[in-house]
Short mmCIF file of C-alpha atoms in Angstrom, two decimals:
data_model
loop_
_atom_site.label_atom_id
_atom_site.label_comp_id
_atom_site.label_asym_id
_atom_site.label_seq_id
_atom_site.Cartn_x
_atom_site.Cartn_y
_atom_site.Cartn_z
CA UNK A 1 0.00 0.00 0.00
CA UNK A 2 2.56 2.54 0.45
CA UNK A 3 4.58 1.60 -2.52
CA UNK A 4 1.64 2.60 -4.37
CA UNK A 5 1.31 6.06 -2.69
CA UNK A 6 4.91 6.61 -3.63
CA UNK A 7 4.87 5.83 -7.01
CA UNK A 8 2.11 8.44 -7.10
CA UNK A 9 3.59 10.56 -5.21
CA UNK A 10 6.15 11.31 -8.16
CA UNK A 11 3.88 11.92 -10.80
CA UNK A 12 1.22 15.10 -10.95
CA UNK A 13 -2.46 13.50 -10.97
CA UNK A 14 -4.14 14.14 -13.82
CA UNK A 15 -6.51 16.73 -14.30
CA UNK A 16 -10.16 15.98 -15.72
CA UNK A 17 -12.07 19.24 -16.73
CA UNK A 18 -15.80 19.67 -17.50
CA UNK A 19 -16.53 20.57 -21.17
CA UNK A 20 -18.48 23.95 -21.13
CA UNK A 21 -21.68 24.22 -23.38
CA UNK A 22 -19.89 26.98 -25.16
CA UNK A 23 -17.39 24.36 -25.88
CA UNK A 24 -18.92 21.28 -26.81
CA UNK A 25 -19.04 22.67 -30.42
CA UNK A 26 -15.40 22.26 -30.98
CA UNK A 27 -15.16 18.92 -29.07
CA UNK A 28 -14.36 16.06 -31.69
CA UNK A 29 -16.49 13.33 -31.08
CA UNK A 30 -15.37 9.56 -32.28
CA UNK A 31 -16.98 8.37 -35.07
CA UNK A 32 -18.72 5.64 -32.62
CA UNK A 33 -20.15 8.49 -30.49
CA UNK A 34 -21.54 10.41 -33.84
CA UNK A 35 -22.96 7.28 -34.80
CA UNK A 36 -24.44 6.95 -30.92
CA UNK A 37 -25.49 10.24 -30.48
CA UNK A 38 -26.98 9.49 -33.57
CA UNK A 39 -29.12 6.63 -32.67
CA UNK A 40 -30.51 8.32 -30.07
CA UNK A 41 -31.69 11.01 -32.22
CA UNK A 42 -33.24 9.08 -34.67
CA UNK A 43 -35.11 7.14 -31.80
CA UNK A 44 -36.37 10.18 -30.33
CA UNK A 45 -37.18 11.97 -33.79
CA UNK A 46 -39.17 9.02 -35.04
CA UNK A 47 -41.16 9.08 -31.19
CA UNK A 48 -41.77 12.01 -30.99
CA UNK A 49 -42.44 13.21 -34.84
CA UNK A 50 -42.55 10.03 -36.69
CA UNK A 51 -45.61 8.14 -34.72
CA UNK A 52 -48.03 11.15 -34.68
CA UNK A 53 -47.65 12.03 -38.21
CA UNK A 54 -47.50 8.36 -39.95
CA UNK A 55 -50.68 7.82 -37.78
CA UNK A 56 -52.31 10.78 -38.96
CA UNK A 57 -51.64 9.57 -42.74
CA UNK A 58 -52.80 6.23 -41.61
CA UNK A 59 -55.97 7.55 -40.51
CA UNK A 60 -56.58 10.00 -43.76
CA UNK A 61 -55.76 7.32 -46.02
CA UNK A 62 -58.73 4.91 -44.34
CA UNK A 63 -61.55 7.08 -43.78
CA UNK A 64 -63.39 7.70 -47.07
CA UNK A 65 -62.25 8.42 -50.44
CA UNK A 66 -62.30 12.34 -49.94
CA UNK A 67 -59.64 11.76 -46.79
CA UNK A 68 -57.77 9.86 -48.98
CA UNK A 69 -57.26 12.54 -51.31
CA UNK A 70 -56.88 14.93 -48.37
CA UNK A 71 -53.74 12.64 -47.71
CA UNK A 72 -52.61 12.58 -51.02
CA UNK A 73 -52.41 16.59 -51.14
CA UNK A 74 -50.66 16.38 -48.21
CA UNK A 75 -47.93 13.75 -48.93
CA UNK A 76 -47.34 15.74 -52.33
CA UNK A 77 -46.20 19.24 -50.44
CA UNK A 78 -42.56 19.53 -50.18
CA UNK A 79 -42.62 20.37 -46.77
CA UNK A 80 -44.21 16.16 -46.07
CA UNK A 81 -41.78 14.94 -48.20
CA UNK A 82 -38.91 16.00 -46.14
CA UNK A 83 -40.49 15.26 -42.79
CA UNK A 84 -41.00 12.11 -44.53
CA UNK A 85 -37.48 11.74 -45.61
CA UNK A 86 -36.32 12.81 -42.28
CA UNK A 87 -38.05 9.90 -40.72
CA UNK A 88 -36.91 7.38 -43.50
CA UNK A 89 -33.32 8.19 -42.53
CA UNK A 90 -34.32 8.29 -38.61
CA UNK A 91 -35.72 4.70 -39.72
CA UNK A 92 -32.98 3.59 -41.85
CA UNK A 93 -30.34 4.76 -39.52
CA UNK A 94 -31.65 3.72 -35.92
CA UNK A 95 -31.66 0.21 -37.85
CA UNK A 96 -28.46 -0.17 -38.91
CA UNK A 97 -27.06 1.35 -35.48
CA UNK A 98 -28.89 -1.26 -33.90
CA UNK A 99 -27.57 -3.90 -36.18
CA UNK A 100 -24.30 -2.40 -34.68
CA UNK A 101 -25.20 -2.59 -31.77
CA UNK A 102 -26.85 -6.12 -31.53
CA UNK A 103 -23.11 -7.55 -33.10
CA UNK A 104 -21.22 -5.47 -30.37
CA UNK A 105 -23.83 -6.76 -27.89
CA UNK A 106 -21.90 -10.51 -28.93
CA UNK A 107 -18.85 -9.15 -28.61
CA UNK A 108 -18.41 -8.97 -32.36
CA UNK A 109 -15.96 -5.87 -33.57
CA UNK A 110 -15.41 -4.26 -30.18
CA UNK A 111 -11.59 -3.84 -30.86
CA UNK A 112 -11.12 -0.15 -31.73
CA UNK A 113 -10.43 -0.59 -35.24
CA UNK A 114 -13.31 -2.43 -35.96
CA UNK A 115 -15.56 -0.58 -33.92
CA UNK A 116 -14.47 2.64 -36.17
CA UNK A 117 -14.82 0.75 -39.47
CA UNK A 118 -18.89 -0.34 -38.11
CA UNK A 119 -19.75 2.99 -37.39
CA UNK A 120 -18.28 4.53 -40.95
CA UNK A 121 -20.63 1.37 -42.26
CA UNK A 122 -23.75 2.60 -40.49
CA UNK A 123 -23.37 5.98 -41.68
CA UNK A 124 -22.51 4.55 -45.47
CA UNK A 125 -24.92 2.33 -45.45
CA UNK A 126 -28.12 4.51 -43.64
CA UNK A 127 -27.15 7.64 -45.66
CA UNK A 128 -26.84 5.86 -49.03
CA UNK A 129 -30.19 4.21 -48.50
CA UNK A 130 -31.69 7.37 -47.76
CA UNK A 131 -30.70 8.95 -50.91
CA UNK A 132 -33.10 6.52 -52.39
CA UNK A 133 -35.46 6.92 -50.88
CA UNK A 134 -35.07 10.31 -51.54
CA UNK A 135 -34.84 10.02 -55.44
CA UNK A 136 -38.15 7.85 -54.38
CA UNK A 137 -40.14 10.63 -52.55
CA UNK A 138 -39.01 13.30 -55.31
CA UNK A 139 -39.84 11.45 -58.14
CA UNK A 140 -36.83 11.00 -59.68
CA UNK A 141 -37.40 7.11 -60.31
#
């Protein structure tokens, strides 16, 4: 016990600092806490946002054939079509994060190389599928 207090005694401890809030703009993030941060954002966006409004379609598109076109003038403004294709990529990304997840979960690509090289996958993969559905929504194909 007191070999270990002397060893320390040598050496300044170190010295942990809270992050302000007008700092936590320049604070670089790993690319694993993007993609978490990330996952929880998409979670929340398609709680809060997504449920309500896909509902409300839901319901417009059942009702009668005049609700039905009351949902179709609404899913043609541009302003649905990006709430739409801001919950697609909430969609698409919270489930390849959990895919992530689930395989780190195992014990599957927790080394820190591999654990970069996932997360740069989810983003690849959730973004690229989004720009479909994109070109999708905005008629390109």
């Amino acid at each position: 016990m007191a070999d270990a207090a002397e060893k320390s005694a040598g050496r300044p401890r170190p010295e942990f600092r809270n992050i302000h809030v007008t700092q936590i703009v320049g604070y670089r993030l790993p690319l694993a806490g993007i993609v978490s941060i990330l996952h929880r954002v998409s979670g929340a966006l398609m709680f809060l946002v997504g449920l309500p409004f896909v509902l409300y379609l839901f319901q417009q598109s059942l009702v009668s054939e005049i609700s039905f076109e009351s949902y179709r003038a609404i899913v043609s403004h541009w302003f649905a079509k990006l709430v739409l294709l801001a919950l697609a990529w909430a969609y698409l990304h919270h489930l390849c994060a959990g895919i992530r997840y689930l395989f780190l979960d195992m014990h599957v690509g927790v080394e820190k190389a591999a654990s970069r090289s996932s997360a740069a996958a989810v983003l690849a993969v959730s973004l690229t599928l989004t720009l479909l559905v994109a070109l999708k929504i905005f008629g390109v194909f």
